[in-house]
Amino acid sequence: MRQTQTILLVEDNPVDVLLMQRAFRNETFANTSLQIVRDGDAAVFYLNGDGEYSDRDRYPLPAIILLDLKLPRRSGHEVLVWLKQHPELKRLPVVMLTSSKQTLDVKRAYDLGVNSYLVKPMGFASLLEMMQSFNDYWLNYTELPEPREFSGL
């Protein structure tokens, strides 16, 4: 049995948050913990361990980030820029999960170092299917650096 892995979901849309929480209740994600922040600044605070996020037992570094593009306070692109400027966090895999199909958004995300760009599907069944594929690829088959490697521990 694999160790529990934390996923950081950065999403401001309450409906999308509820759908993701519902998807993560599926048995496919039995060994996965979902942490949620609702804007770009909160993502940075979480990853940096600032303020309420300083308790790493309660807010562990994630194995991977699911990052929305259009966020309040700091966009997904801006979070990516911040992340890649921090040597202790820059290896942290980031999957952009957004509604935008705009070519410029996709290109910019990859230019900034996103590991994958997924467009949110319509309907819960499609989202669940996508997230099961995400789980298989990112959490079952991909060798990820240990979160402690991100923080230089």
PDB file of C-alpha atoms in Angstrom:
ATOM      1  CA  MET A   1       0.000   0.000   0.000  1.00  0.00           C
ATOM      2  CA  ARG A   2       1.385   3.376  -0.947  1.00  0.00           C
ATOM      3  CA  GLN A   3       1.860   6.271   1.426  1.00  0.00           C
ATOM      4  CA  THR A   4      -0.796   8.990   1.579  1.00  0.00           C
ATOM      5  CA  GLN A   5      -0.023  11.756  -0.891  1.00  0.00           C
ATOM      6  CA  THR A   6      -1.224  15.322  -0.548  1.00  0.00           C
ATOM      7  CA  ILE A   7      -2.678  17.166  -3.533  1.00  0.00           C
ATOM      8  CA  LEU A   8      -2.962  20.948  -3.315  1.00  0.00           C
ATOM      9  CA  LEU A   9      -6.008  22.194  -5.235  1.00  0.00           C
ATOM     10  CA  VAL A  10      -5.857  25.910  -6.002  1.00  0.00           C
ATOM     11  CA  GLU A  11      -9.384  26.768  -7.123  1.00  0.00           C
ATOM     12  CA  ASP A  12     -11.671  29.739  -6.489  1.00  0.00           C
ATOM     13  CA  ASN A  13     -14.918  28.425  -8.000  1.00  0.00           C
ATOM     14  CA  PRO A  14     -16.994  26.867  -5.168  1.00  0.00           C
ATOM     15  CA  VAL A  15     -18.827  24.549  -7.582  1.00  0.00           C
ATOM     16  CA  ASP A  16     -15.526  23.248  -8.996  1.00  0.00           C
ATOM     17  CA  VAL A  17     -14.190  22.786  -5.450  1.00  0.00           C
ATOM     18  CA  LEU A  18     -17.252  20.721  -4.497  1.00  0.00           C
ATOM     19  CA  LEU A  19     -16.963  18.608  -7.646  1.00  0.00           C
ATOM     20  CA  MET A  20     -13.273  17.958  -6.972  1.00  0.00           C
ATOM     21  CA  GLN A  21     -13.987  17.040  -3.350  1.00  0.00           C
ATOM     22  CA  ARG A  22     -16.647  14.640  -4.576  1.00  0.00           C
ATOM     23  CA  ALA A  23     -14.249  13.131  -7.142  1.00  0.00           C
ATOM     24  CA  PHE A  24     -11.565  12.685  -4.480  1.00  0.00           C
ATOM     25  CA  ARG A  25     -14.015  10.765  -2.247  1.00  0.00           C
ATOM     26  CA  ASN A  26     -13.890   7.972  -4.852  1.00  0.00           C
ATOM     27  CA  GLU A  27     -11.982   4.853  -3.732  1.00  0.00           C
ATOM     28  CA  THR A  28      -9.394   5.596  -6.427  1.00  0.00           C
ATOM     29  CA  PHE A  29      -8.106   8.346  -4.127  1.00  0.00           C
ATOM     30  CA  ALA A  30      -8.155   6.359  -0.868  1.00  0.00           C
ATOM     31  CA  ASN A  31      -4.496   7.203  -0.178  1.00  0.00           C
ATOM     32  CA  THR A  32      -4.768  10.845  -1.208  1.00  0.00           C
ATOM     33  CA  SER A  33      -5.334  13.919   0.919  1.00  0.00           C
ATOM     34  CA  LEU A  34      -6.823  16.970  -0.794  1.00  0.00           C
ATOM     35  CA  GLN A  35      -5.847  20.403   0.551  1.00  0.00           C
ATOM     36  CA  ILE A  36      -7.706  23.389  -0.896  1.00  0.00           C
ATOM     37  CA  VAL A  37      -6.822  27.065  -1.176  1.00  0.00           C
ATOM     38  CA  ARG A  38      -9.009  29.536  -3.035  1.00  0.00           C
ATOM     39  CA  ASP A  39      -6.662  32.161  -4.469  1.00  0.00           C
ATOM     40  CA  GLY A  40      -3.124  32.597  -5.743  1.00  0.00           C
ATOM     41  CA  ASP A  41      -1.838  34.360  -2.643  1.00  0.00           C
ATOM     42  CA  ALA A  42      -3.140  31.568  -0.413  1.00  0.00           C
ATOM     43  CA  ALA A  43      -1.310  29.056  -2.642  1.00  0.00           C
ATOM     44  CA  VAL A  44       1.947  30.939  -2.124  1.00  0.00           C
ATOM     45  CA  PHE A  45       1.346  31.193   1.642  1.00  0.00           C
ATOM     46  CA  TYR A  46       0.584  27.458   1.795  1.00  0.00           C
ATOM     47  CA  LEU A  47       3.676  26.462  -0.190  1.00  0.00           C
ATOM     48  CA  ASN A  48       5.897  28.848   1.751  1.00  0.00           C
ATOM     49  CA  GLY A  49       4.496  27.664   5.097  1.00  0.00           C
ATOM     50  CA  ASP A  50       3.417  31.179   6.086  1.00  0.00           C
ATOM     51  CA  GLY A  51       0.886  32.081   8.771  1.00  0.00           C
ATOM     52  CA  GLU A  52      -1.771  29.447   9.359  1.00  0.00           C
ATOM     53  CA  TYR A  53       0.044  27.118   6.932  1.00  0.00           C
ATOM     54  CA  SER A  54       3.195  26.901   9.075  1.00  0.00           C
ATOM     55  CA  ASP A  55       1.994  23.646  10.676  1.00  0.00           C
ATOM     56  CA  ARG A  56       3.326  21.071   8.197  1.00  0.00           C
ATOM     57  CA  ASP A  57       1.555  18.241  10.010  1.00  0.00           C
ATOM     58  CA  ARG A  58      -1.753  19.907   9.227  1.00  0.00           C
ATOM     59  CA  TYR A  59      -0.666  21.469   5.895  1.00  0.00           C
ATOM     60  CA  PRO A  60       1.978  19.145   4.415  1.00  0.00           C
ATOM     61  CA  LEU A  61       3.864  20.003   1.274  1.00  0.00           C
ATOM     62  CA  PRO A  62       1.936  18.481  -1.607  1.00  0.00           C
ATOM     63  CA  ALA A  63       3.133  15.760  -3.945  1.00  0.00           C
ATOM     64  CA  ILE A  64       1.521  17.725  -6.777  1.00  0.00           C
ATOM     65  CA  ILE A  65      -0.467  20.925  -7.359  1.00  0.00           C
ATOM     66  CA  LEU A  66      -3.706  21.228  -9.333  1.00  0.00           C
ATOM     67  CA  LEU A  67      -3.693  24.909 -10.262  1.00  0.00           C
ATOM     68  CA  ASP A  68      -6.501  26.953 -11.782  1.00  0.00           C
ATOM     69  CA  LEU A  69      -5.446  29.723 -14.151  1.00  0.00           C
ATOM     70  CA  LYS A  70      -7.942  32.494 -13.462  1.00  0.00           C
ATOM     71  CA  LEU A  71      -7.600  33.158  -9.728  1.00  0.00           C
ATOM     72  CA  PRO A  72      -8.141  36.162  -7.481  1.00  0.00           C
ATOM     73  CA  ARG A  73      -5.146  38.057  -6.067  1.00  0.00           C
ATOM     74  CA  ARG A  74      -2.528  36.133  -8.082  1.00  0.00           C
ATOM     75  CA  SER A  75      -3.183  34.211 -11.304  1.00  0.00           C
ATOM     76  CA  GLY A  76      -2.095  30.652 -11.919  1.00  0.00           C
ATOM     77  CA  HIS A  77       0.640  32.001 -14.199  1.00  0.00           C
ATOM     78  CA  GLU A  78       1.875  34.258 -11.385  1.00  0.00           C
ATOM     79  CA  VAL A  79       1.879  31.349  -8.928  1.00  0.00           C
ATOM     80  CA  LEU A  80       3.974  29.362 -11.429  1.00  0.00           C
ATOM     81  CA  VAL A  81       6.472  32.227 -11.752  1.00  0.00           C
ATOM     82  CA  TRP A  82       6.777  32.445  -7.960  1.00  0.00           C
ATOM     83  CA  LEU A  83       7.133  28.671  -7.605  1.00  0.00           C
ATOM     84  CA  LYS A  84       9.874  28.318 -10.221  1.00  0.00           C
ATOM     85  CA  GLN A  85      11.893  31.110  -8.558  1.00  0.00           C
ATOM     86  CA  HIS A  86      12.208  29.058  -5.352  1.00  0.00           C
ATOM     87  CA  PRO A  87      14.860  26.334  -5.678  1.00  0.00           C
ATOM     88  CA  GLU A  88      13.385  24.394  -2.763  1.00  0.00           C
ATOM     89  CA  LEU A  89       9.982  24.159  -4.533  1.00  0.00           C
ATOM     90  CA  LYS A  90      10.686  24.366  -8.263  1.00  0.00           C
ATOM     91  CA  ARG A  91      10.603  20.566  -8.791  1.00  0.00           C
ATOM     92  CA  LEU A  92       7.082  20.373  -7.405  1.00  0.00           C
ATOM     93  CA  PRO A  93       4.890  19.093 -10.257  1.00  0.00           C
ATOM     94  CA  VAL A  94       2.127  21.471 -11.312  1.00  0.00           C
ATOM     95  CA  VAL A  95      -0.888  20.497 -13.387  1.00  0.00           C
ATOM     96  CA  MET A  96      -2.902  23.427 -14.675  1.00  0.00           C
ATOM     97  CA  LEU A  97      -6.596  22.534 -14.368  1.00  0.00           C
ATOM     98  CA  THR A  98      -8.595  25.317 -15.937  1.00  0.00           C
ATOM     99  CA  SER A  99     -11.484  26.209 -18.199  1.00  0.00           C
ATOM    100  CA  SER A 100      -9.293  28.204 -20.590  1.00  0.00           C
ATOM    101  CA  LYS A 101      -8.498  26.664 -23.954  1.00  0.00           C
ATOM    102  CA  GLN A 102      -6.881  29.872 -25.201  1.00  0.00           C
ATOM    103  CA  THR A 103      -3.663  29.135 -27.068  1.00  0.00           C
ATOM    104  CA  LEU A 104      -1.839  32.010 -25.356  1.00  0.00           C
ATOM    105  CA  ASP A 105      -2.758  30.680 -21.894  1.00  0.00           C
ATOM    106  CA  VAL A 106      -1.573  27.179 -22.798  1.00  0.00           C
ATOM    107  CA  LYS A 107       1.718  28.408 -24.313  1.00  0.00           C
ATOM    108  CA  ARG A 108       2.442  30.744 -21.415  1.00  0.00           C
ATOM    109  CA  ALA A 109       1.783  28.005 -18.859  1.00  0.00           C
ATOM    110  CA  TYR A 110       4.252  25.675 -20.574  1.00  0.00           C
ATOM    111  CA  ASP A 111       6.781  28.500 -21.006  1.00  0.00           C
ATOM    112  CA  LEU A 112       6.569  29.063 -17.239  1.00  0.00           C
ATOM    113  CA  GLY A 113       7.193  25.391 -16.473  1.00  0.00           C
ATOM    114  CA  VAL A 114       3.798  23.759 -15.944  1.00  0.00           C
ATOM    115  CA  ASN A 115       4.051  19.972 -16.189  1.00  0.00           C
ATOM    116  CA  SER A 116       0.622  19.421 -17.750  1.00  0.00           C
ATOM    117  CA  TYR A 117      -2.317  21.526 -18.905  1.00  0.00           C
ATOM    118  CA  LEU A 118      -5.808  20.052 -18.527  1.00  0.00           C
ATOM    119  CA  VAL A 119      -9.062  21.690 -19.543  1.00  0.00           C
ATOM    120  CA  LYS A 120     -11.895  21.090 -17.094  1.00  0.00           C
ATOM    121  CA  PRO A 121     -14.476  18.787 -18.647  1.00  0.00           C
ATOM    122  CA  MET A 122     -18.199  19.388 -18.579  1.00  0.00           C
ATOM    123  CA  GLY A 123     -20.107  17.135 -16.208  1.00  0.00           C
ATOM    124  CA  PHE A 124     -19.118  15.154 -13.153  1.00  0.00           C
ATOM    125  CA  ALA A 125     -18.723  11.800 -14.929  1.00  0.00           C
ATOM    126  CA  SER A 126     -16.146  13.324 -17.295  1.00  0.00           C
ATOM    127  CA  LEU A 127     -14.342  15.016 -14.408  1.00  0.00           C
ATOM    128  CA  LEU A 128     -14.211  11.753 -12.465  1.00  0.00           C
ATOM    129  CA  GLU A 129     -12.811   9.946 -15.513  1.00  0.00           C
ATOM    130  CA  MET A 130     -10.178  12.670 -15.976  1.00  0.00           C
ATOM    131  CA  MET A 131      -9.194  12.578 -12.322  1.00  0.00           C
ATOM    132  CA  GLN A 132      -8.899   8.780 -12.355  1.00  0.00           C
ATOM    133  CA  SER A 133      -6.510   9.117 -15.319  1.00  0.00           C
ATOM    134  CA  PHE A 134      -4.668  11.867 -13.420  1.00  0.00           C
ATOM    135  CA  ASN A 135      -4.362   9.525 -10.437  1.00  0.00           C
ATOM    136  CA  ASP A 136      -3.061   6.664 -12.565  1.00  0.00           C
ATOM    137  CA  TYR A 137      -0.507   8.763 -14.395  1.00  0.00           C
ATOM    138  CA  TRP A 138       0.715  11.177 -11.718  1.00  0.00           C
ATOM    139  CA  LEU A 139       0.320   9.163  -8.523  1.00  0.00           C
ATOM    140  CA  ASN A 140       0.692   5.540  -9.647  1.00  0.00           C
ATOM    141  CA  TYR A 141       3.151   5.612 -12.571  1.00  0.00           C
ATOM    142  CA  THR A 142       5.175   8.806 -12.295  1.00  0.00           C
ATOM    143  CA  GLU A 143       8.209   8.934 -10.029  1.00  0.00           C
ATOM    144  CA  LEU A 144       7.754  12.121  -8.040  1.00  0.00           C
ATOM    145  CA  PRO A 145      10.393  13.710  -5.844  1.00  0.00           C
ATOM    146  CA  GLU A 146       9.632  13.349  -2.152  1.00  0.00           C
ATOM    147  CA  PRO A 147       8.010  16.513  -0.744  1.00  0.00           C
ATOM    148  CA  ARG A 148      10.899  16.875   1.709  1.00  0.00           C
ATOM    149  CA  GLU A 149      13.177  17.261  -1.348  1.00  0.00           C
ATOM    150  CA  PHE A 150      11.211  20.368  -2.309  1.00  0.00           C
ATOM    151  CA  SER A 151      11.915  22.011   1.017  1.00  0.00           C
ATOM    152  CA  GLY A 152      15.590  21.121   1.075  1.00  0.00           C
ATOM    153  CA  LEU A 153      15.161  18.827   4.103  1.00  0.00           C
TER     154      LEU A 153
END
